[in-house]
CSV table of C-alpha atoms and ligand atoms in Angstrom, one decimal:
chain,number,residue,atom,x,y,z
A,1,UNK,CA,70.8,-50.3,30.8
A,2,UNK,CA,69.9,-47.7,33.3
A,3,UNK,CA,71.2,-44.3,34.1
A,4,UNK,CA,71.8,-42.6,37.5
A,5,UNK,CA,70.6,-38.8,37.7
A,6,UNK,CA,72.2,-36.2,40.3
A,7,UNK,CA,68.7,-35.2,41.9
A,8,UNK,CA,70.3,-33.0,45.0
A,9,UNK,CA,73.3,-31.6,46.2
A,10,UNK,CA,74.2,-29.9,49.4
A,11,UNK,CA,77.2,-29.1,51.7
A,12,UNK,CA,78.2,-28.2,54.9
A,13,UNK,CA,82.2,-26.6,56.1
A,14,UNK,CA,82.7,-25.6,59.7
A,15,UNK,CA,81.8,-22.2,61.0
A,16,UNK,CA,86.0,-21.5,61.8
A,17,UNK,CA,87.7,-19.6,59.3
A,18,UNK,CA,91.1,-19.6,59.4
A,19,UNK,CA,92.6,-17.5,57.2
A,20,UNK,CA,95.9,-17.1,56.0
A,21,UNK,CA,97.5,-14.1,58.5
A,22,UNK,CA,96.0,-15.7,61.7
A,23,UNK,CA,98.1,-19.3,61.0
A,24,UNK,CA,100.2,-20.0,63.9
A,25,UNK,CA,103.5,-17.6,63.7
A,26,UNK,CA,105.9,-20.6,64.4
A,27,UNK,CA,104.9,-21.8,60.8
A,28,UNK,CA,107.1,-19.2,59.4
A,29,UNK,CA,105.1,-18.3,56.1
A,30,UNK,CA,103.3,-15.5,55.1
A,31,UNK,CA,99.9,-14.4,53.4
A,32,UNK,CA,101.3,-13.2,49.9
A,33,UNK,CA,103.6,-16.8,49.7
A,34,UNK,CA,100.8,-18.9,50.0
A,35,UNK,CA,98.3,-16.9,47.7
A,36,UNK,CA,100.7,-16.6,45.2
A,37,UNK,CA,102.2,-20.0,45.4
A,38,UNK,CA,99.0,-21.9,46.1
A,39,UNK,CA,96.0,-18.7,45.4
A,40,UNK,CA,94.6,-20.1,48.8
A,41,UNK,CA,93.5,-17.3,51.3
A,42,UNK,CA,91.7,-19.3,54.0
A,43,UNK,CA,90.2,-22.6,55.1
A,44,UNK,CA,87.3,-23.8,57.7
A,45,UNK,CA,88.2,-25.9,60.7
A,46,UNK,CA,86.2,-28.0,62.4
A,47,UNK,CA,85.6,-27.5,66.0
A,48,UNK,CA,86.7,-29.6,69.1
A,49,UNK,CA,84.3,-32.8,68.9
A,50,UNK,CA,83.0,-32.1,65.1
A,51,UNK,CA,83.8,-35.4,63.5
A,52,UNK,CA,83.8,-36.5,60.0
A,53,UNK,CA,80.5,-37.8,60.6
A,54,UNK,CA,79.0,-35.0,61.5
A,55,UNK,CA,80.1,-32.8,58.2
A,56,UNK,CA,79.4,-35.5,56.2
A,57,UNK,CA,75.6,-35.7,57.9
A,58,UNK,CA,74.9,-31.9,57.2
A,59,UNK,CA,75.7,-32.3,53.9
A,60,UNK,CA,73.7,-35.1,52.9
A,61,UNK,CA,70.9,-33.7,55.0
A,62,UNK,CA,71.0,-30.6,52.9
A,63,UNK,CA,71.5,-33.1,49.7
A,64,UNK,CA,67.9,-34.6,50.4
A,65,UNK,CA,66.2,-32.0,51.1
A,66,UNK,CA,66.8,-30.6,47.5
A,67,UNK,CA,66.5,-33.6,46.2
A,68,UNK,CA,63.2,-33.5,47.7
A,69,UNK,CA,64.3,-37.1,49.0
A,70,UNK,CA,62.9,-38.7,52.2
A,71,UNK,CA,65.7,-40.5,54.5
A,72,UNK,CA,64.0,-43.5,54.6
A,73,UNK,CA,63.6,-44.1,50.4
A,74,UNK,CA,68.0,-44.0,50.3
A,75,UNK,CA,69.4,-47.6,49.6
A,76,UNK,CA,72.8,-46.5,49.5
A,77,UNK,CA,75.5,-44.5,51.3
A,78,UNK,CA,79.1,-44.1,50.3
A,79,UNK,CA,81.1,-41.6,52.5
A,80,UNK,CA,84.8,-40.9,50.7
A,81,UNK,CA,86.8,-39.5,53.3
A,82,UNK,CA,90.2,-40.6,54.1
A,83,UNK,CA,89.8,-39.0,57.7
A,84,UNK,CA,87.1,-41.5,59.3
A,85,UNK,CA,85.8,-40.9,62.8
A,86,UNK,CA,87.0,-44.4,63.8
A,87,UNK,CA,89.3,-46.6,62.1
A,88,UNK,CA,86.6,-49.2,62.0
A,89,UNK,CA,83.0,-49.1,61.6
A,90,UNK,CA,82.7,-47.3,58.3
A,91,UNK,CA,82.1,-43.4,58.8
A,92,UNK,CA,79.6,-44.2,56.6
A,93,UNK,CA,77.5,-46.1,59.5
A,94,UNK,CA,77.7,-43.0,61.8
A,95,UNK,CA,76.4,-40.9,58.9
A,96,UNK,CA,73.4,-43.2,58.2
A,97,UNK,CA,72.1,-43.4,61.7
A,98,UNK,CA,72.8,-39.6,62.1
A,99,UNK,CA,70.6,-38.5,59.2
A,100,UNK,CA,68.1,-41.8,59.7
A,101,UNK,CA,68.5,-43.7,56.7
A,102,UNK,CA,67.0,-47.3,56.2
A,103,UNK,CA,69.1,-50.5,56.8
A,104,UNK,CA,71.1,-50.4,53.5
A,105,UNK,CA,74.8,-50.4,51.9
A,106,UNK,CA,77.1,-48.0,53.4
A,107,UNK,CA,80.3,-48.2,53.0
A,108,UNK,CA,83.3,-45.4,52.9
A,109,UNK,CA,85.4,-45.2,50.3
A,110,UNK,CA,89.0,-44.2,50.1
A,111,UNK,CA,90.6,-42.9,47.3
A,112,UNK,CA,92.2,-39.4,48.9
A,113,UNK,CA,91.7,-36.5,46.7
A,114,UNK,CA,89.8,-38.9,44.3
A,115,UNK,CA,87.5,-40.4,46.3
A,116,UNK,CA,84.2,-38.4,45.3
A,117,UNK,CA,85.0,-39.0,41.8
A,118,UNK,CA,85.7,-42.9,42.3
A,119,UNK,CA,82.5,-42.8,44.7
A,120,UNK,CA,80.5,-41.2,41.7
A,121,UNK,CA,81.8,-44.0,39.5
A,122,UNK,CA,80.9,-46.4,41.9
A,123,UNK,CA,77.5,-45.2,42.5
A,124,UNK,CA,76.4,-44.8,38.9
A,125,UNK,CA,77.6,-48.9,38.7
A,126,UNK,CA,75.7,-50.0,41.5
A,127,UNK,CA,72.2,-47.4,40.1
A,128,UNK,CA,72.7,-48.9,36.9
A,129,UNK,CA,72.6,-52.5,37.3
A,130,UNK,CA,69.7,-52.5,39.7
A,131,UNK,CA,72.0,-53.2,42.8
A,132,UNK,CA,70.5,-49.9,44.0
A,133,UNK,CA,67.6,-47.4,43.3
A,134,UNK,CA,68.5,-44.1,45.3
A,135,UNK,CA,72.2,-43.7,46.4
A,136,UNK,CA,73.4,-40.4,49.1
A,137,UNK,CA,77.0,-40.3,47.7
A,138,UNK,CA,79.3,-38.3,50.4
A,139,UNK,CA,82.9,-36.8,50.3
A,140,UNK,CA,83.5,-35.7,53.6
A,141,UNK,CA,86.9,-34.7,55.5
A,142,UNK,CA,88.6,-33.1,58.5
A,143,UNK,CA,92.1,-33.0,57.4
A,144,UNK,CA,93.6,-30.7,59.9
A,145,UNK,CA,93.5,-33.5,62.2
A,146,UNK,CA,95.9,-35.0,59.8
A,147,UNK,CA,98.3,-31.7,59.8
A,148,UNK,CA,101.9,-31.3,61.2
A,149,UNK,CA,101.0,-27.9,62.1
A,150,UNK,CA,104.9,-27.5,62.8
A,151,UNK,CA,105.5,-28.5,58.6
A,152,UNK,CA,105.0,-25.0,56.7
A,153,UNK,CA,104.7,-26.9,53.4
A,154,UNK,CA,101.8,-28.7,54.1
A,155,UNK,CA,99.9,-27.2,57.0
A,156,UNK,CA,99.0,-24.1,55.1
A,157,UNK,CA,97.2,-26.0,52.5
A,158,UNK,CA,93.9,-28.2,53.8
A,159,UNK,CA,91.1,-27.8,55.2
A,160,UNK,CA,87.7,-28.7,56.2
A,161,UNK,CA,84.3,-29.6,55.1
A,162,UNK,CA,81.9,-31.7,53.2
A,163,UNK,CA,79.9,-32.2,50.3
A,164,UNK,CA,77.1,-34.7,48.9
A,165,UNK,CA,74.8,-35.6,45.9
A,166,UNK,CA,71.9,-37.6,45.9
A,167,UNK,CA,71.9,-39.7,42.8
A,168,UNK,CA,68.5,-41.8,41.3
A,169,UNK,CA,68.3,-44.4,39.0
A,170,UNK,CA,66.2,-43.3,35.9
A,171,UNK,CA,65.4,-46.5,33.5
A,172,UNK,CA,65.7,-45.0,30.4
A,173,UNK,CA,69.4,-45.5,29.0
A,174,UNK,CA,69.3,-41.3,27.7
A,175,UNK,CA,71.5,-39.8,25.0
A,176,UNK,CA,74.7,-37.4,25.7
A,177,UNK,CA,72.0,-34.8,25.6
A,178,UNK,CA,69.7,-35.9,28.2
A,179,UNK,CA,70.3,-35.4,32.3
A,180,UNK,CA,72.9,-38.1,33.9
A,181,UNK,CA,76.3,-39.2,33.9
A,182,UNK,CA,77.9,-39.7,30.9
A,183,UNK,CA,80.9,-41.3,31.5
A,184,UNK,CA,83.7,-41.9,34.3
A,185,UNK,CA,87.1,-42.7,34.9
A,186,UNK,CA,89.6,-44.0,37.9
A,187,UNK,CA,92.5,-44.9,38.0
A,188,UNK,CA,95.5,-45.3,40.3
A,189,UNK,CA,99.4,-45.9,40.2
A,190,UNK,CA,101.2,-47.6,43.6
A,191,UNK,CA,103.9,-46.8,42.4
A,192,UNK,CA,103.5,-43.0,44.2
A,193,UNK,CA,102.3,-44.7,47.4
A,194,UNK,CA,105.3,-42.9,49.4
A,195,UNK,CA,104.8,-38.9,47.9
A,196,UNK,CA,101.6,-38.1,49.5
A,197,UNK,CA,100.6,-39.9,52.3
A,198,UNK,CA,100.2,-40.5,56.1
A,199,UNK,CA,103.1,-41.7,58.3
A,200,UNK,CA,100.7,-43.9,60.6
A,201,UNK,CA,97.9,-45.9,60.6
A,202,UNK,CA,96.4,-49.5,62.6
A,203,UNK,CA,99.0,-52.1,60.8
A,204,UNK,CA,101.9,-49.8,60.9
A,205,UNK,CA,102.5,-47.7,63.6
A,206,UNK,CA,99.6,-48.0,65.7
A,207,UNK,CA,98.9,-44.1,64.8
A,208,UNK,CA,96.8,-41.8,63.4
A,209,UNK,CA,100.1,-39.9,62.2
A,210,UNK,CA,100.5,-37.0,60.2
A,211,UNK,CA,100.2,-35.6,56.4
A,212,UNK,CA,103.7,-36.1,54.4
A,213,UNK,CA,103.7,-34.9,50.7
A,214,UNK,CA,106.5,-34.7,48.1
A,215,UNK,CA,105.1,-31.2,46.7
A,216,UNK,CA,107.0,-30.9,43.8
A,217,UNK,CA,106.2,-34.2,42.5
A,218,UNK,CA,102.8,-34.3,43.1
A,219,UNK,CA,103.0,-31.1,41.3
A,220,UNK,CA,104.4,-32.7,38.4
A,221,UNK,CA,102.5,-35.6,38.0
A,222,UNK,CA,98.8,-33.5,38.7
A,223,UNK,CA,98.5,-31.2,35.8
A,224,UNK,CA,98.8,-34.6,33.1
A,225,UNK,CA,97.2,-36.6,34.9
A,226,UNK,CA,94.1,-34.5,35.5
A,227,UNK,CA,94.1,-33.3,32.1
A,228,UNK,CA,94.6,-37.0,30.8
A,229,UNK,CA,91.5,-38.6,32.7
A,230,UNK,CA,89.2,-35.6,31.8
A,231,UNK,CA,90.3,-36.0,28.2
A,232,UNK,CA,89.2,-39.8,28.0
A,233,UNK,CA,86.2,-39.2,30.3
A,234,UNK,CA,84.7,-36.6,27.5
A,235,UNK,CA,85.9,-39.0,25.0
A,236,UNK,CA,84.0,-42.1,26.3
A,237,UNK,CA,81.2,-40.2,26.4
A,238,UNK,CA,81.3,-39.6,22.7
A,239,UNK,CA,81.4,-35.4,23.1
A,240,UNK,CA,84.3,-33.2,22.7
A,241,UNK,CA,86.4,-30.8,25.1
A,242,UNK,CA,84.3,-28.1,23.1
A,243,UNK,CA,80.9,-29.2,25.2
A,244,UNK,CA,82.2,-28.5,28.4
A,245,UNK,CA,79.8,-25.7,30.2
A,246,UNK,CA,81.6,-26.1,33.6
A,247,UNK,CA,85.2,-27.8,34.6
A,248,UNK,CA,84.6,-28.8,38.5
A,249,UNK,CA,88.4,-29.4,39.3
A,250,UNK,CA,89.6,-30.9,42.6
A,251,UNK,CA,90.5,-28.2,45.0
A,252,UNK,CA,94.4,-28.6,45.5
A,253,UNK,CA,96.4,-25.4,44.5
A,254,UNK,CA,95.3,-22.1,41.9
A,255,UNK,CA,98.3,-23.2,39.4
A,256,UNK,CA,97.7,-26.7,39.0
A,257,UNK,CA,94.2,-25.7,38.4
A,258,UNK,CA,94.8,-23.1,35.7
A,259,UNK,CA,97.3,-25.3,34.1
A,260,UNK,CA,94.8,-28.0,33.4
A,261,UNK,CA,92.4,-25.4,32.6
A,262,UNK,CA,95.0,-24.2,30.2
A,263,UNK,CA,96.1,-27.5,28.7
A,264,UNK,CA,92.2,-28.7,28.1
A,265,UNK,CA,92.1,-25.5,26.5
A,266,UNK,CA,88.6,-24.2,28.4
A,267,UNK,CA,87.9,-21.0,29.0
A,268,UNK,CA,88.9,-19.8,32.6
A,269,UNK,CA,85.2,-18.6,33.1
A,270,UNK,CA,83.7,-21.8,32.8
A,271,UNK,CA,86.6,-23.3,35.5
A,272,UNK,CA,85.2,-23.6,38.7
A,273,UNK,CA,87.6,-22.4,41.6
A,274,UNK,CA,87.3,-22.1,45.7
A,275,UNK,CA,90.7,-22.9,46.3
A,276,UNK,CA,90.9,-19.8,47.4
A,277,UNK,CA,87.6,-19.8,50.5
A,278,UNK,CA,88.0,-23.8,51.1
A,279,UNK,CA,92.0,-24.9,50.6
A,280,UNK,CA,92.5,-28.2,49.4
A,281,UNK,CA,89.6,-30.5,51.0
A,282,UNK,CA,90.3,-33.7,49.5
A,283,UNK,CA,87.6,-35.5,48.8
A,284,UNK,CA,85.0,-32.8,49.9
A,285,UNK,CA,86.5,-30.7,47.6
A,286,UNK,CA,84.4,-31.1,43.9
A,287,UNK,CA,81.0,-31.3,45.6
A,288,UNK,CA,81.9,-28.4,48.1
A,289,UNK,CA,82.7,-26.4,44.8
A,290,UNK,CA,79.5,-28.2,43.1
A,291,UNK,CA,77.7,-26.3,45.2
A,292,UNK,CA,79.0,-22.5,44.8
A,293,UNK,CA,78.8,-23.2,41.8
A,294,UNK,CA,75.0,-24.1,42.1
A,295,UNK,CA,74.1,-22.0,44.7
A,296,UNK,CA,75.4,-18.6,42.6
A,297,UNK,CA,73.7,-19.6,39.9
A,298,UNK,CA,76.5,-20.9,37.1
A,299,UNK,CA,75.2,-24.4,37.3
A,300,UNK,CA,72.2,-24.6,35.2
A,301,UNK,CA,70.0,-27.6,33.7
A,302,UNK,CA,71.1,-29.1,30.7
A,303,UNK,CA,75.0,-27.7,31.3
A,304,UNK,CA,77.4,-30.7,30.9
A,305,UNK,CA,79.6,-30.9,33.9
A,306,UNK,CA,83.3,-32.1,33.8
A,307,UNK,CA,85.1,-33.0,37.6
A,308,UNK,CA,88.5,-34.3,38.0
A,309,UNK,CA,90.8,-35.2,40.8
A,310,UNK,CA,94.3,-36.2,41.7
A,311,UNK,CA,95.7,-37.3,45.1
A,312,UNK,CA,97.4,-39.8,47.2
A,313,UNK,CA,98.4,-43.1,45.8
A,314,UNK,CA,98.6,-41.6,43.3
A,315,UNK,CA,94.8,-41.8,42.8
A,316,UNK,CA,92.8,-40.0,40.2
A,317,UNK,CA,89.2,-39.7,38.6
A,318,UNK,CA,87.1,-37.8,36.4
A,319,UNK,CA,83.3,-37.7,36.0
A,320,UNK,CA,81.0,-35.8,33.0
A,321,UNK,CA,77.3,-34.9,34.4
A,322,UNK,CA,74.7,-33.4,32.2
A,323,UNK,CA,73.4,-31.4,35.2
B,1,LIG,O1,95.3,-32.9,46.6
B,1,LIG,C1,96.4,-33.3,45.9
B,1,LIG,C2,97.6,-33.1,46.7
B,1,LIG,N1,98.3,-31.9,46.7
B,1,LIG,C3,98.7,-31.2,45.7
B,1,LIG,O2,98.2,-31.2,44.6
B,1,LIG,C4,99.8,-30.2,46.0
B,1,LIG,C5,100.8,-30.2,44.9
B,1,LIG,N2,101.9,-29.4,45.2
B,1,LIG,C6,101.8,-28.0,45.4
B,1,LIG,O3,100.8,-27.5,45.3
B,1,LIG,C7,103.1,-27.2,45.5
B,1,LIG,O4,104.2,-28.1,45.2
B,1,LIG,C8,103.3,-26.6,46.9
B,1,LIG,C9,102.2,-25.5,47.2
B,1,LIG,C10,103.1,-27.7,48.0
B,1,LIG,C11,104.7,-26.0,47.1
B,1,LIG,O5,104.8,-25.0,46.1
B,1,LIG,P1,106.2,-25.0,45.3
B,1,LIG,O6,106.1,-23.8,44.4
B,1,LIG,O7,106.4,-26.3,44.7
B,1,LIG,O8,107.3,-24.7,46.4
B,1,LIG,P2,108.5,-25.6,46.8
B,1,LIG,O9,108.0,-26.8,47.6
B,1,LIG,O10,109.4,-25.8,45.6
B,1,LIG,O11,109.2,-24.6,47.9
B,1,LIG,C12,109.8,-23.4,47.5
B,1,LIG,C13,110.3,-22.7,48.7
B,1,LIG,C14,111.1,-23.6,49.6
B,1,LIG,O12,112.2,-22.8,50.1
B,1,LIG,P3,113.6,-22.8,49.5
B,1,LIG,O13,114.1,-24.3,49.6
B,1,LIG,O14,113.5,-22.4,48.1
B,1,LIG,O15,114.4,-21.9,50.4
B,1,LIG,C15,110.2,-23.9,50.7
B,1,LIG,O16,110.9,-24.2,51.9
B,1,LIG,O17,109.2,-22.3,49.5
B,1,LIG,C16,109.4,-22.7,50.8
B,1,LIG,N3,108.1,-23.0,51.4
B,1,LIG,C17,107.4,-22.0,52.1
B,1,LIG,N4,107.6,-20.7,52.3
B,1,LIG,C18,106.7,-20.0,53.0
B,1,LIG,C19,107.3,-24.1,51.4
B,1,LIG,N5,106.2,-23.9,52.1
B,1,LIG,C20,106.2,-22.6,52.5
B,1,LIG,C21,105.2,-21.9,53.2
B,1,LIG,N6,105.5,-20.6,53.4
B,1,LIG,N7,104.0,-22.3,53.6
């Protein structure tokens, strides 16, 4: 069996800041509520006519060119974004013909919050059963078109931006101690389709609609199950919690991350946080983060790599990388 390598990473958010004291004054919150209930302190918009697409083509651009990758040798594009450009053809599509890739599969996937770790899991499938050689795997959103900017509770906490990996087959299977991912895990339970979601869409309403999310429940629910699905994905890959060099969390709010932090029982140093520059970016949110982490030097060769996410569903994934 083959193995799929992370070869390049890269990212792109939108030159707007918004941070927390210039939010609209109708919202009715403050800077010290949502740092302390949240730690988040700003977020990039995207301008007028920036789509999805075009985040999501930055970032891979910037993906290849570390990856020393040429456009025209990717076989595979997955974009996991649950704010598309168009409700039909894949965001995915625009991407490819944006950064010229090859006539291959591209697809978007769409697993909220989850979706770059499902599209890692996905990827490293397809890479290791030959289906693919060279996949650009994207997570890429522009939630504030999603916001009720008249809703205080969850206006204040998304933003936008994207982030992408390129990921290589390598034909040698490996050993826990050689470059690749280890081991991954999704999962999902309809059963919290109504806490976090939006209130339109093509079947429904005809819509785009707005953002709608049960806080407190998601609260609840985010700190096991993120620290469930990183527990089994470290498992399955035959290594302990004690291994860890980096935990690459999904972006969503300062306490949910320290608590899984906390319950995993890492060190904070090695828990990787921009909650606090990005806001929660869904699925940009892990490579986005990635790649401070990598750019500032943390991330280093050899250093195993644990990501989790939770989101809307209720989806949730995990992913271990020896970088
Ligand atoms: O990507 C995955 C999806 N998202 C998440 O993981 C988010 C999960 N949930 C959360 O992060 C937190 O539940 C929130 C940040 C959304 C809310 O924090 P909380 O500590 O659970 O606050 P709460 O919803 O219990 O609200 C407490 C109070 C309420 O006022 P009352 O009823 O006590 O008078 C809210 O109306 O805070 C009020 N409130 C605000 N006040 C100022 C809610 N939002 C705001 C706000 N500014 N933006």
């Amino acid at each position: 069996m083959r193995r799929s390598l992370i070869t390049g990473l890269g990212a792109y958010l939108p030159a707007r800041v918004l941070r927390n004291d210039a939010l609209p004054t109708h919202l009715d919150t403050s800077d010290a509520w949502i740092r302390e209930r949240t730690g988040i302190a700003q977020r990039h918009i995207a301008a007028e006519g920036e789509a999805t697409s075009d985040l999501a083509a930055a970032a891979g651009r910037a993906a290849l060119a570390r990856a020393g990758v040429e456009p025209g040798r990717i076989d595979l594009l997955l974009v996991a974004t649950s704010t598309p450009d168009r409700t039909f053809p894949a965001t995915a599509t625009a991407v490819q013909r944006k950064l010229g890739l090859p006539p291959c599969m591209a697809f978007d996937l769409q697993a909220v919050c989850a979706g770059f770790a499902y599209a890692l899991q996905v990827a490293d499938s397809l890479l290791r059963t030959g289906s693919a050689n060279r996949a650009l795997v994207v997570g890429a959103e522009t939630f504030s078109r999603l916001l009720d900017w008249n809703d205080r509770g969850t206006a204040v906490l998304f933003g936008d931006g994207a982030g992408a990996v390129v990921m290589e087959a390598d034909g040698q299977p490996g050993t826990p101690l050689d470059r690749g991912l280890l081991a991954a895990r999704s999962g999902a339970d309809g059963r919290h389709h109504d806490d976090l979601y939006v209130d339109g869409g093509p079947s429904t309403t005809g819509t785009v609609g707005h953002l709608r999310m049960n806080g407190r429940e998601v609260f609840r629910h985010a700190v096991a199950r993120l620290s469930a699905v990183a527990e089994e994905t470290v498992a399955a890959a035959g290594l302990g919690l004690d291994d860890v060099d980096w935990l690459v969390p999904h972006q969503a709010n300062r306490r949910i991350i320290d608590a899984v932090g906390k319950r995993l029982g890492l060190d904070p140093e090695k828990v990787v946080v921009t909650v606090d520059r990005h806001a929660n970016t869904s699925a940009a949110s892990i490579p986005l983060a990635l790649n401070v982490a990598y750019e500032d030097g943390r991330l280093k060769p050899g250093d195993l790599v644990l990501m989790n996410a939770m989101g809307g569903g209720f989806a949730w994934g995990a992913a271990l990388v020896r970088w």
